[in-house]
CSV table of C-alpha atoms in Angstrom, one decimal:
chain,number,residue,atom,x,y,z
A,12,UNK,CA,-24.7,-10.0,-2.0
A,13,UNK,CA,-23.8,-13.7,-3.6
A,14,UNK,CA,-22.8,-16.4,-1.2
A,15,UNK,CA,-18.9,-17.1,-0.9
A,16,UNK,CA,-18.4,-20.0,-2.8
A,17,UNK,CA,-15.2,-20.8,-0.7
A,18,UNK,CA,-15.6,-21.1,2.9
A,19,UNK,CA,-12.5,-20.7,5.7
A,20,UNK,CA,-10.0,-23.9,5.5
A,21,UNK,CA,-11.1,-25.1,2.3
A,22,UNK,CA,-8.0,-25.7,-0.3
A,23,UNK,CA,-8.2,-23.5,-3.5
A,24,UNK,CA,-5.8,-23.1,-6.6
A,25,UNK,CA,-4.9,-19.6,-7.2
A,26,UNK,CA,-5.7,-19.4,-11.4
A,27,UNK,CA,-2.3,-19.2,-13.5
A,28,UNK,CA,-2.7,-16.8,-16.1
A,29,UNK,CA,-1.4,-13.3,-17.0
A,30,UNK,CA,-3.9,-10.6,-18.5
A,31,UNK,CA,-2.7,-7.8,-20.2
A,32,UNK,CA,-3.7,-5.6,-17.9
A,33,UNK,CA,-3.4,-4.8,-14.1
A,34,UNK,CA,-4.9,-7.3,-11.8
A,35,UNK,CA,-3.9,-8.2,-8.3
A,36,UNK,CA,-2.5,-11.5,-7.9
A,37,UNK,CA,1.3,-11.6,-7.6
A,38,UNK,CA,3.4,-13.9,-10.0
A,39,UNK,CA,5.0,-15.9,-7.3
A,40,UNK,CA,1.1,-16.9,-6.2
A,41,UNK,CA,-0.3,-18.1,-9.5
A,42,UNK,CA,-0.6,-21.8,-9.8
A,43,UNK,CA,-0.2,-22.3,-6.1
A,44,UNK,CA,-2.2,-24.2,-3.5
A,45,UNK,CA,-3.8,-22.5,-1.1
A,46,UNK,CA,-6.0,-22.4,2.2
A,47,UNK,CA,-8.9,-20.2,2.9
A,48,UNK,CA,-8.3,-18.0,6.0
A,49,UNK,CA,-10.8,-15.4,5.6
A,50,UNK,CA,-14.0,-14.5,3.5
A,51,UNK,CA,-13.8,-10.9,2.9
A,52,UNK,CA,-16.1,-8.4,1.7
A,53,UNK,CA,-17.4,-8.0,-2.2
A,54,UNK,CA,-15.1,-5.5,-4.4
A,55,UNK,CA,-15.0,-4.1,-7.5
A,56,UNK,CA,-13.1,-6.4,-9.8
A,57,UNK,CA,-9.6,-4.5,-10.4
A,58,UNK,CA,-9.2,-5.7,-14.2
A,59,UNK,CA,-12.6,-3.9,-14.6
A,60,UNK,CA,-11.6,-0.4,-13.2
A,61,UNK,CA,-9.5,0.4,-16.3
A,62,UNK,CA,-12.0,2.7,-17.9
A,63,UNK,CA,-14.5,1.3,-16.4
A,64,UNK,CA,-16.3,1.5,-12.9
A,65,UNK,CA,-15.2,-2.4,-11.3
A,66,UNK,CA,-18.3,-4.3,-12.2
A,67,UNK,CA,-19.4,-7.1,-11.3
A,68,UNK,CA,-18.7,-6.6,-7.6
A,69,UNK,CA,-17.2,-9.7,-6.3
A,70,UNK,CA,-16.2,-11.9,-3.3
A,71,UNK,CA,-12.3,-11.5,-2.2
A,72,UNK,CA,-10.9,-14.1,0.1
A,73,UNK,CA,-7.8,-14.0,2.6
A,74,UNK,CA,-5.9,-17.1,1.5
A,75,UNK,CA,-2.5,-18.5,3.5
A,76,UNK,CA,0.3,-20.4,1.7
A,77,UNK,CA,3.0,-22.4,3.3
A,78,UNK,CA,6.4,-20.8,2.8
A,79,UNK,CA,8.0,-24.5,2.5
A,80,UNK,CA,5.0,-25.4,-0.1
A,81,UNK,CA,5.7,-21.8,-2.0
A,82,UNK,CA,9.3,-21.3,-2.2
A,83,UNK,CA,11.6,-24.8,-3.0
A,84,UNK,CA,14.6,-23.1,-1.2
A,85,UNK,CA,12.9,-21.3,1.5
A,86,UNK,CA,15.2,-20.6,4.4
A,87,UNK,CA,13.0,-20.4,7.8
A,88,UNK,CA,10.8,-22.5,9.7
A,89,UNK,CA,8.2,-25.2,8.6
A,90,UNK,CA,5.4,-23.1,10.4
A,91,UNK,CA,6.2,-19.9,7.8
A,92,UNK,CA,3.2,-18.9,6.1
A,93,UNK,CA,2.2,-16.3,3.5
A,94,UNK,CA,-1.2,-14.8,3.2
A,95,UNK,CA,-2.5,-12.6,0.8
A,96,UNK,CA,-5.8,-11.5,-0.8
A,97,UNK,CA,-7.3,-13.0,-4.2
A,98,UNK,CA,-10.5,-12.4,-5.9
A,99,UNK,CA,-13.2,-15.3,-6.6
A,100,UNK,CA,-12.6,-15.5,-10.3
A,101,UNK,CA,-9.0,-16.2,-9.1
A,102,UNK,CA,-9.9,-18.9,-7.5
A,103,UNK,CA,-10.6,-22.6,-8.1
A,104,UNK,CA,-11.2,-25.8,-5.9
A,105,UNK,CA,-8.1,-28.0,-5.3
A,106,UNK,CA,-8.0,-31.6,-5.3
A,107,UNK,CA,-6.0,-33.8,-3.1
B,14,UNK,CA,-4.1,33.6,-13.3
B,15,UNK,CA,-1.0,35.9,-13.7
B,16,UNK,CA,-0.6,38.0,-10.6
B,17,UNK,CA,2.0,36.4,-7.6
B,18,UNK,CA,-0.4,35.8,-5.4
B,19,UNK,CA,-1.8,32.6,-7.2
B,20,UNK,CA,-0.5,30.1,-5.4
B,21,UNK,CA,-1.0,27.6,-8.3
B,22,UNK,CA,2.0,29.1,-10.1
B,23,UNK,CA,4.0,29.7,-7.7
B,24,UNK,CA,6.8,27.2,-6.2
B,25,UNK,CA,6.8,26.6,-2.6
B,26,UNK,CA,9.8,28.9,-1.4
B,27,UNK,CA,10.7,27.1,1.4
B,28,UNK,CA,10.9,23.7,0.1
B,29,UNK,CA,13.7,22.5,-3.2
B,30,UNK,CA,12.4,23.2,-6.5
B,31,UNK,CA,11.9,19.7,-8.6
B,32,UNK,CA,14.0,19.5,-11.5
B,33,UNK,CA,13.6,16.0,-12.8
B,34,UNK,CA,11.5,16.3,-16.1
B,35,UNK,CA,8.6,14.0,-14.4
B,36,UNK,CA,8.4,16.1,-11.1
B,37,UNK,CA,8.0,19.0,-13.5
B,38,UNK,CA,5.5,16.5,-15.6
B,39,UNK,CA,3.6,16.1,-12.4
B,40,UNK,CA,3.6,20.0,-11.2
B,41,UNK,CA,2.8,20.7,-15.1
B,42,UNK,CA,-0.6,18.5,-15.1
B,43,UNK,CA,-1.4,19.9,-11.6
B,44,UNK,CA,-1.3,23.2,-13.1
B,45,UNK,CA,-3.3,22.5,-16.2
B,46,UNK,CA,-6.2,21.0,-14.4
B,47,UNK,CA,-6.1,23.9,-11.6
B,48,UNK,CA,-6.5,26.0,-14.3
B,49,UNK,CA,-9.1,23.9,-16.1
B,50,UNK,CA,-10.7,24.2,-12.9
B,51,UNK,CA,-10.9,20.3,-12.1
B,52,UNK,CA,-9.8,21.4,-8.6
B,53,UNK,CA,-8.6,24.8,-6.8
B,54,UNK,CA,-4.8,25.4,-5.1
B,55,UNK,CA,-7.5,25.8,-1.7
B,56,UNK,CA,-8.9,22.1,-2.2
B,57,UNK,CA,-5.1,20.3,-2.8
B,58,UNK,CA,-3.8,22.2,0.5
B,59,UNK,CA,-6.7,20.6,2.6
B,60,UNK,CA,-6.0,17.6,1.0
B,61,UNK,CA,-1.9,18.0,2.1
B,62,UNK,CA,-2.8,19.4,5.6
B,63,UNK,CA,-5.2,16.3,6.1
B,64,UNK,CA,-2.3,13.7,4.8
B,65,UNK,CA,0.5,15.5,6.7
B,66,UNK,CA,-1.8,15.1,10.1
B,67,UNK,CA,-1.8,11.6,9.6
B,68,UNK,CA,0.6,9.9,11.7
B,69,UNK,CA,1.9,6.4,13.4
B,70,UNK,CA,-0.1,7.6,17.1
B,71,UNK,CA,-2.8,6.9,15.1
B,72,UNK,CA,-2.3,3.5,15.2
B,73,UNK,CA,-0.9,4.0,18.7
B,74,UNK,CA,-4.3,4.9,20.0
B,75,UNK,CA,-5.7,1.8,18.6
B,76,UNK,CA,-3.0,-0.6,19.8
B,77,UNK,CA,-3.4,0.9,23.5
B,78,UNK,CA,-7.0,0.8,23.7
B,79,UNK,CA,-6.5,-3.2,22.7
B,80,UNK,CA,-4.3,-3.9,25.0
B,81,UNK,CA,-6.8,-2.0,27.7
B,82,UNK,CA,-10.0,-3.0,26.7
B,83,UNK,CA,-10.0,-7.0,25.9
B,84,UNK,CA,-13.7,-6.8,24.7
B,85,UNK,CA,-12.7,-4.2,21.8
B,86,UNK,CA,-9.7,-6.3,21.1
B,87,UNK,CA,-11.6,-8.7,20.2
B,88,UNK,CA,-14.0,-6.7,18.0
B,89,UNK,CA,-10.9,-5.3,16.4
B,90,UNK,CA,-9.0,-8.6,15.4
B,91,UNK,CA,-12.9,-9.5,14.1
B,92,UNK,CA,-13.8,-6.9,11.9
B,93,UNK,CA,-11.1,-4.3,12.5
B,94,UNK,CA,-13.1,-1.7,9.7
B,95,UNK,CA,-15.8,-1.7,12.5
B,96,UNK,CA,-14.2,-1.4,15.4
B,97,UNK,CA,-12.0,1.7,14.7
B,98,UNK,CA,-15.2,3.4,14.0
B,99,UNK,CA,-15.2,3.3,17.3
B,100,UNK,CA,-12.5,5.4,17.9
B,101,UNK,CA,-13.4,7.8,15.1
B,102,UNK,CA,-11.4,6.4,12.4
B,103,UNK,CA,-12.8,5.0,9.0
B,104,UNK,CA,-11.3,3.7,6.5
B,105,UNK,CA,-13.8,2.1,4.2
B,106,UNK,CA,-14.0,1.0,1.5
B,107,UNK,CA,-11.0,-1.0,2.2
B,108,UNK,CA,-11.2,-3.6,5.0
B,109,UNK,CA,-8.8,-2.7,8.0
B,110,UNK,CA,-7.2,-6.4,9.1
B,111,UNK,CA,-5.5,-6.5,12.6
B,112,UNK,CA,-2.6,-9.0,12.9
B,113,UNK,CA,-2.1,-9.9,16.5
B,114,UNK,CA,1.3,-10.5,17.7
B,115,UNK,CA,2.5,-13.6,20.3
B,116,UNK,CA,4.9,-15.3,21.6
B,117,UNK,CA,4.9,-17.8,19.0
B,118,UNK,CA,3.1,-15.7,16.1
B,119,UNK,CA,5.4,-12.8,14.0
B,120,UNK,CA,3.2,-10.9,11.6
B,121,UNK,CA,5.0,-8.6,8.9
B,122,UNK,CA,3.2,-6.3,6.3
B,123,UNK,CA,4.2,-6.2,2.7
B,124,UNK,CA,2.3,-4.8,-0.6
B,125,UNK,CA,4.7,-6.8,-3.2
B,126,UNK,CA,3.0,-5.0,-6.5
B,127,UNK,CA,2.6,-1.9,-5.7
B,128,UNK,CA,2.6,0.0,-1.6
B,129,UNK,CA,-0.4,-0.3,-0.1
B,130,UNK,CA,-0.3,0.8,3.6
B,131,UNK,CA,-2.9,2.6,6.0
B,132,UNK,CA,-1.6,5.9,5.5
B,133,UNK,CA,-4.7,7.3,7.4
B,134,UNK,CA,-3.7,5.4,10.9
B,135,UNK,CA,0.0,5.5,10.1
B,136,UNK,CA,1.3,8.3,7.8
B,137,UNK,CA,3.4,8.0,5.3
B,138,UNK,CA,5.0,5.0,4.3
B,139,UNK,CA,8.3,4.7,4.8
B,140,UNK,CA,11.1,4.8,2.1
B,141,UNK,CA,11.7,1.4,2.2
B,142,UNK,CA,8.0,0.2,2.1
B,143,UNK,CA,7.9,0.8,-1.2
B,144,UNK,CA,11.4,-0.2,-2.1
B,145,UNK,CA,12.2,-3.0,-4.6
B,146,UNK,CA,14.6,-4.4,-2.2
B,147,UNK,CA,11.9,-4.8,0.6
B,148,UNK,CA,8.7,-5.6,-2.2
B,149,UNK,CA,11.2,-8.6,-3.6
B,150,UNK,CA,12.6,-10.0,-0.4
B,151,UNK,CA,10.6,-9.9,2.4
B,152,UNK,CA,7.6,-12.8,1.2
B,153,UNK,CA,10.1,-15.2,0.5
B,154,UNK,CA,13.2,-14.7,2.9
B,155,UNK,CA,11.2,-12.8,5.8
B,156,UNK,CA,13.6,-14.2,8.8
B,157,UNK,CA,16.5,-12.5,6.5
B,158,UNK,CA,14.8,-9.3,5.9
B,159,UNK,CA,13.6,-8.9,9.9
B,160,UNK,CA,17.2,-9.6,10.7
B,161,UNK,CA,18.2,-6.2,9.0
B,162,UNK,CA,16.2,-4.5,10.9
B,163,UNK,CA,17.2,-5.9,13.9
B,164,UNK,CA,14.6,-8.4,14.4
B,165,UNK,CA,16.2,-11.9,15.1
B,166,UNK,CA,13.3,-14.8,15.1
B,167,UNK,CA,13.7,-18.4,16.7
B,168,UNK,CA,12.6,-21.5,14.7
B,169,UNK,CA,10.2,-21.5,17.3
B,170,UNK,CA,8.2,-18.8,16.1
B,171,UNK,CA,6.2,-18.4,13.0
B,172,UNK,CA,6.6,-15.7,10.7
B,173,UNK,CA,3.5,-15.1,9.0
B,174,UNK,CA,3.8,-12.2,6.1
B,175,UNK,CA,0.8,-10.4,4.8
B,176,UNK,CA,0.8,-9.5,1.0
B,177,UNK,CA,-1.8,-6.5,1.1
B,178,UNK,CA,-2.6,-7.3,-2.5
B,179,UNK,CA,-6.5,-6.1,-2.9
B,180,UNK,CA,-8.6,-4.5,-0.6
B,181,UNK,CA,-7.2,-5.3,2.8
B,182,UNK,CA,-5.0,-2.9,4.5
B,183,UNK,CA,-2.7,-4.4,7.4
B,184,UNK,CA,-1.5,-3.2,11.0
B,185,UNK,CA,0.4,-5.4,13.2
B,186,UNK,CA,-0.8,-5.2,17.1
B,187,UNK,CA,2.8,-5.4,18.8
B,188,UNK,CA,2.5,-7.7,22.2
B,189,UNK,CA,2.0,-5.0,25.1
B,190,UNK,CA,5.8,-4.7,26.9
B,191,UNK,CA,6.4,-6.5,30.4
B,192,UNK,CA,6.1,-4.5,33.4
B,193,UNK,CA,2.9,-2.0,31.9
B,194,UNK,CA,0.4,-3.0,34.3
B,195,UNK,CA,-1.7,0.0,35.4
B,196,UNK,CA,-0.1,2.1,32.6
B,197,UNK,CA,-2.6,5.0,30.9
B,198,UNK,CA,-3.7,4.7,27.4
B,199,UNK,CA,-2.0,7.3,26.5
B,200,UNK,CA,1.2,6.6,28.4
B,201,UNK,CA,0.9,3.1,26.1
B,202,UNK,CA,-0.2,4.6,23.1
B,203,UNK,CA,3.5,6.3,23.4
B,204,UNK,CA,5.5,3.1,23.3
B,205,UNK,CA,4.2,2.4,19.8
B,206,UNK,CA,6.1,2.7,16.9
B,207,UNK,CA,5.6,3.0,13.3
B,208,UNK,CA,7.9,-0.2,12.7
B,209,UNK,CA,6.0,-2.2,15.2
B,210,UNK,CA,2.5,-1.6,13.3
B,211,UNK,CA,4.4,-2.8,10.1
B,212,UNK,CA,5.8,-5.3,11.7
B,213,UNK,CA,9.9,-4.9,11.0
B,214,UNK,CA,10.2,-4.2,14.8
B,215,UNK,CA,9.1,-7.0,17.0
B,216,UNK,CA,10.1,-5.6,20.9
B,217,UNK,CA,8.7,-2.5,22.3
B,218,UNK,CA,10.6,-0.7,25.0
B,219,UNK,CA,9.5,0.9,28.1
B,220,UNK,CA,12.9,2.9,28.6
C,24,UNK,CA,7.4,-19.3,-11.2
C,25,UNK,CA,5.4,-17.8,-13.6
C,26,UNK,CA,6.2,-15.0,-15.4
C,27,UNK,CA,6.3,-11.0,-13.3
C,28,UNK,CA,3.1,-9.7,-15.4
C,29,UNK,CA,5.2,-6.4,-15.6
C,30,UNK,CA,7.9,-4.1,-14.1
C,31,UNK,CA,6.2,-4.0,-10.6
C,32,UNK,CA,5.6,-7.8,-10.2
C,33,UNK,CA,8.8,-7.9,-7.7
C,34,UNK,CA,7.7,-10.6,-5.0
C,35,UNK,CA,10.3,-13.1,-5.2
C,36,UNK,CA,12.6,-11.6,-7.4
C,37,UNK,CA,16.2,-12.0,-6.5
C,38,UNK,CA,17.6,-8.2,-4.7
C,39,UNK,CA,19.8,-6.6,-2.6
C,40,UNK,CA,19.7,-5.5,1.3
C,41,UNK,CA,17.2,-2.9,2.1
C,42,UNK,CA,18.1,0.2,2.7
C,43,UNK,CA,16.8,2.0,5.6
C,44,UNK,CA,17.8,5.2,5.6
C,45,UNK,CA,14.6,7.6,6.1
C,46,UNK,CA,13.6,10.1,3.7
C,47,UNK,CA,11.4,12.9,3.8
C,48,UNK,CA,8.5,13.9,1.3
C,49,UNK,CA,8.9,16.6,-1.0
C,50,UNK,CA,7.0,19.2,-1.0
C,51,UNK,CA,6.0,18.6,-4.8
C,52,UNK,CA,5.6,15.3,-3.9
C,53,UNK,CA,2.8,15.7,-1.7
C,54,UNK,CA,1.3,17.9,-4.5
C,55,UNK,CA,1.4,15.1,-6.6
C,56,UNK,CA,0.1,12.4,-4.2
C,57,UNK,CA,-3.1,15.3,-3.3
C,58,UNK,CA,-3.5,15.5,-7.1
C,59,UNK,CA,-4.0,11.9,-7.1
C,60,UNK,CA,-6.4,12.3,-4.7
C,61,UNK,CA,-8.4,14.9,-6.1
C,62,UNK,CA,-8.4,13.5,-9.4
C,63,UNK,CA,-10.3,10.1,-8.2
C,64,UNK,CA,-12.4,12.9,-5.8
C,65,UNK,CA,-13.6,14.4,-9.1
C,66,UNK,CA,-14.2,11.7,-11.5
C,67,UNK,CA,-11.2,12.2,-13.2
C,68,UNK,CA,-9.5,8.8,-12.3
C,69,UNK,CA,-12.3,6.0,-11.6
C,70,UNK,CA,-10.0,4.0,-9.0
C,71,UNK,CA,-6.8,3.8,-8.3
C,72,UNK,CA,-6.3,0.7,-9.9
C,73,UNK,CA,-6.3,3.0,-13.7
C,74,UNK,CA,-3.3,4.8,-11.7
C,75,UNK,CA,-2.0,1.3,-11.2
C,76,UNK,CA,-2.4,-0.1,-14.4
C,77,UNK,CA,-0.6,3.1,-16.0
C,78,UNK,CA,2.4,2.4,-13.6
C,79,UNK,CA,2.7,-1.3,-14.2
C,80,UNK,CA,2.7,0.1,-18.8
C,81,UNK,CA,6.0,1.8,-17.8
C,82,UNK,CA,8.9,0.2,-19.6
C,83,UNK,CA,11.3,-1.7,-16.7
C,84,UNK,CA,13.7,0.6,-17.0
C,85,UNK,CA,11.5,3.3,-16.5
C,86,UNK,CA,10.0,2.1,-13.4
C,87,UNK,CA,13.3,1.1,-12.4
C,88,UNK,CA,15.0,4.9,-13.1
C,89,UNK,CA,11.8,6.8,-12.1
C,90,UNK,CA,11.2,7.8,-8.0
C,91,UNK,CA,7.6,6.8,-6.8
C,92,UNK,CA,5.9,9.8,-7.6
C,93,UNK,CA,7.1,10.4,-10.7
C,94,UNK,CA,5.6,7.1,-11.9
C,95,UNK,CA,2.6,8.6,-10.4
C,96,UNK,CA,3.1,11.8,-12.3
C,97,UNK,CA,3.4,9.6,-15.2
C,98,UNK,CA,1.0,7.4,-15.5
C,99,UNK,CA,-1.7,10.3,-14.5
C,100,UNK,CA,-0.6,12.2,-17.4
C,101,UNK,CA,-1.2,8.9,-19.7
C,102,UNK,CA,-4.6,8.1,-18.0
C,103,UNK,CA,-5.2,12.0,-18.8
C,104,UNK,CA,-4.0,12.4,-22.2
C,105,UNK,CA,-5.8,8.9,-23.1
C,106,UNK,CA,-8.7,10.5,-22.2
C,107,UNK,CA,-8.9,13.5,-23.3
C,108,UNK,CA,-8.5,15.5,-20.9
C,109,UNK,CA,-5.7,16.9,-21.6
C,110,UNK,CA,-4.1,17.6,-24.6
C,111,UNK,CA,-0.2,16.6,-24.8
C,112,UNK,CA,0.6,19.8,-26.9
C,113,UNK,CA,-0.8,21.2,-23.7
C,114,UNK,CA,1.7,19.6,-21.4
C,115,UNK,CA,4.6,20.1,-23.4
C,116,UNK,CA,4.2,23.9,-23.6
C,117,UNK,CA,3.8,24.1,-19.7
C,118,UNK,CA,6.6,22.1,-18.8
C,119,UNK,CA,8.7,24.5,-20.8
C,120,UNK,CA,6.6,27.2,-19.0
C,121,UNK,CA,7.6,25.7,-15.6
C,122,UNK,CA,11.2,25.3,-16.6
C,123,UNK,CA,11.3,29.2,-17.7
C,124,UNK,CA,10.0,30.5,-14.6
C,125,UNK,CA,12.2,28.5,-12.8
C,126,UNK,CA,15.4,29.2,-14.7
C,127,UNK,CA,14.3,32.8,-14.2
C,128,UNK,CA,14.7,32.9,-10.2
């Protein structure tokens, strides 16, 4: 087991790029700014399944998104918030 | 392989036959490997039997023994994949979340690219789970979505929706209805709906 | 907003009202979804993200047209045929099997 390199409430990017092949990080997510919720277990890496067996196993966080932040015409309240789950390779520290 | 009796050529007689060319794609590969013996007609009817007993009281069980027993509650909104041990369920490797429900806290489950859902503690998904309609709208216009299905949300309250996008699989635990006090388990198990675990029901009723 | 990566990519996308009528599960479709299963049981698949992947290949109008388990049924049969574990000829000849003993009821 490697030490998470995020911990809960820190701010992270979510990495904007598009491999060829599945991964697991939604288009609407990429780019965005984003808050540690949870530190999750260590997976298998999904773009490494495909013909292959996941390696390197590796840290998957719980991160939250604010719906007003995420969506410029979001209809709902200031308090909306999004959360979904994104690998450490996904991730990078935010600034500011 | 020829004679009648092989069930692994057979249609099921009491159920429509599939006529689209990728049903009969699916049934065709299902056939080959049976006969390639990669796995016997015995081992995909256990496999059936033991999806088809999977069901939303599942999840019922585990929302009434939280709403009994504070001290597991708390175990399960910590490390839910634990805690239902507890109650015989397991769902490892994936890491069973518990979303808790409040006055001022709306949780709603969604897997946007593709339908994840805890089919062993709720059954199978519903239609609409895996709908486009339901996979595009709900993350960004929740409050619109929950108000077709009846769910009507005050500024007040925050919506929180939960892409399952990795290895986390979601159930919402519904607030325990007014006037249960002294209820069984089992007589609150009942109240507990499928919709209510997903979180496109908010209110559970006693009546 | 970036680019969908492919034809399942749907969060955000502009759609219509959901529709929430229920609907029950064929019984081929549950041999199709225990196929699944068996095939990552026996090594066939190695996770469910190859399923995935072979799903999210499907032209848009294809994942559009097709019902959820025959995008399963699909994408098995190209994680299979990729493989070598089956042979397409193979597949072919069956289906037409499959359609002759049906037509033949």
């Amino acid at each position: 087991m490697t030490l998470p390199l995020y911990r809960p409430g820190q701010r992270v990017r979510i990495a904007d790029r598009t491999p060829a092949t599945h991964h697991r990080v939604p288009a609407y997510a990429k780019g965005q700014t984003a808050v540690v919720e949870r530190v999750c277990g260590e997976h298998g890496q999904p773009e490494n399944f495909i013909r292959g067996n996941g390696e390197p196993l590796t840290r998957l966080y719980r991160v939250r998104l604010l719906q007003r932040e995420l969506w410029p015409d979001y209809r709902g309240s200031h308090l909306d918030k999004l959360d979904l789950e994104v690998f450490e390779h996904w991730l990078e520290p935010a600034h500011g | 392989m020829g004679d009648h009796h092989d069930h692994s050529k057979t249609f099921q007689p009491d159920h429509p036959e599939p006529t689209s060319d990728d049903a009969l794609l699916g049934l065709a590969l299902r056939e080959l490997l049976i006969d390639g013996g990669y796995f016997t007609a015995a081992e995909e009817q256990a496999v059936i039997e033991k999806m088809q007993g999977a069901s939303p009281e599942n999840g019922g069980h585990i929302v009434a023994r939280a709403w009994k027993d504070p001290e597991f509650k708390a175990r399960l909104l910590d490390h839910g994949s634990e805690a239902i041990k507890e109650l015989g369920f397991d769902l490892s490797p994936t890491e069973f979340t518990v979303l808790e429900n409040s006055r001022s806290i709306h949780n709603v489950v969604v897997c946007t690219l593709c339908s994840c859902y805890p089919r062993a503690l709720l059954g199978m998904s519903p239609a609409w789970y895996k709908s486009k309609n339901y996979r595009a709208r709900v993350v960004r216009e929740p409050r619109q979505v929950l108000a077709e299905f009846g769910v009507e949300l005050s500024s007040e309250v925050e919506v929180r929706v939960h892409d399952s996008t990795a290895e986390l699989r979601y159930m919402v635990l519904p607030q325990r209805p007014a006037g249960t006090e002294g209820w069984t388990e089992q007589q609150l198990a009942a109240l507990v709906t499928r919709d209510s675990l997903i979180g496109t029901q908010r209110t559970l009723t006693t009546g | 907003m970036t680019q969908p990566s492919g034809p399942h990519d749907l969060g955000g996308l502009d759609a219509g009202p959901v529709d929430l009528a229920e609907k029950d599960t064929a019984y081929w479709e549950w041999q199709i979804d225990a196929m699944i299963r068996l095939a990552l049981q026996k090594g066939l698949l190695t996770d469910f993200a190859e399923l995935r992947d072979g799903i999210e290949r499907l032209a848009p109008e294809d994942y559009e047209k097709l019902s959820y388990y025959e995008r399963w049924a699909r994408s098995l049969a190209y994680a299979l045929v990729s493989k070598g574990i089956l042979q397409q000829a193979d597949i072919d000849q069956t289906i037409a099997a499959l359609r002759q003993r049906q037509a033949g009821r």
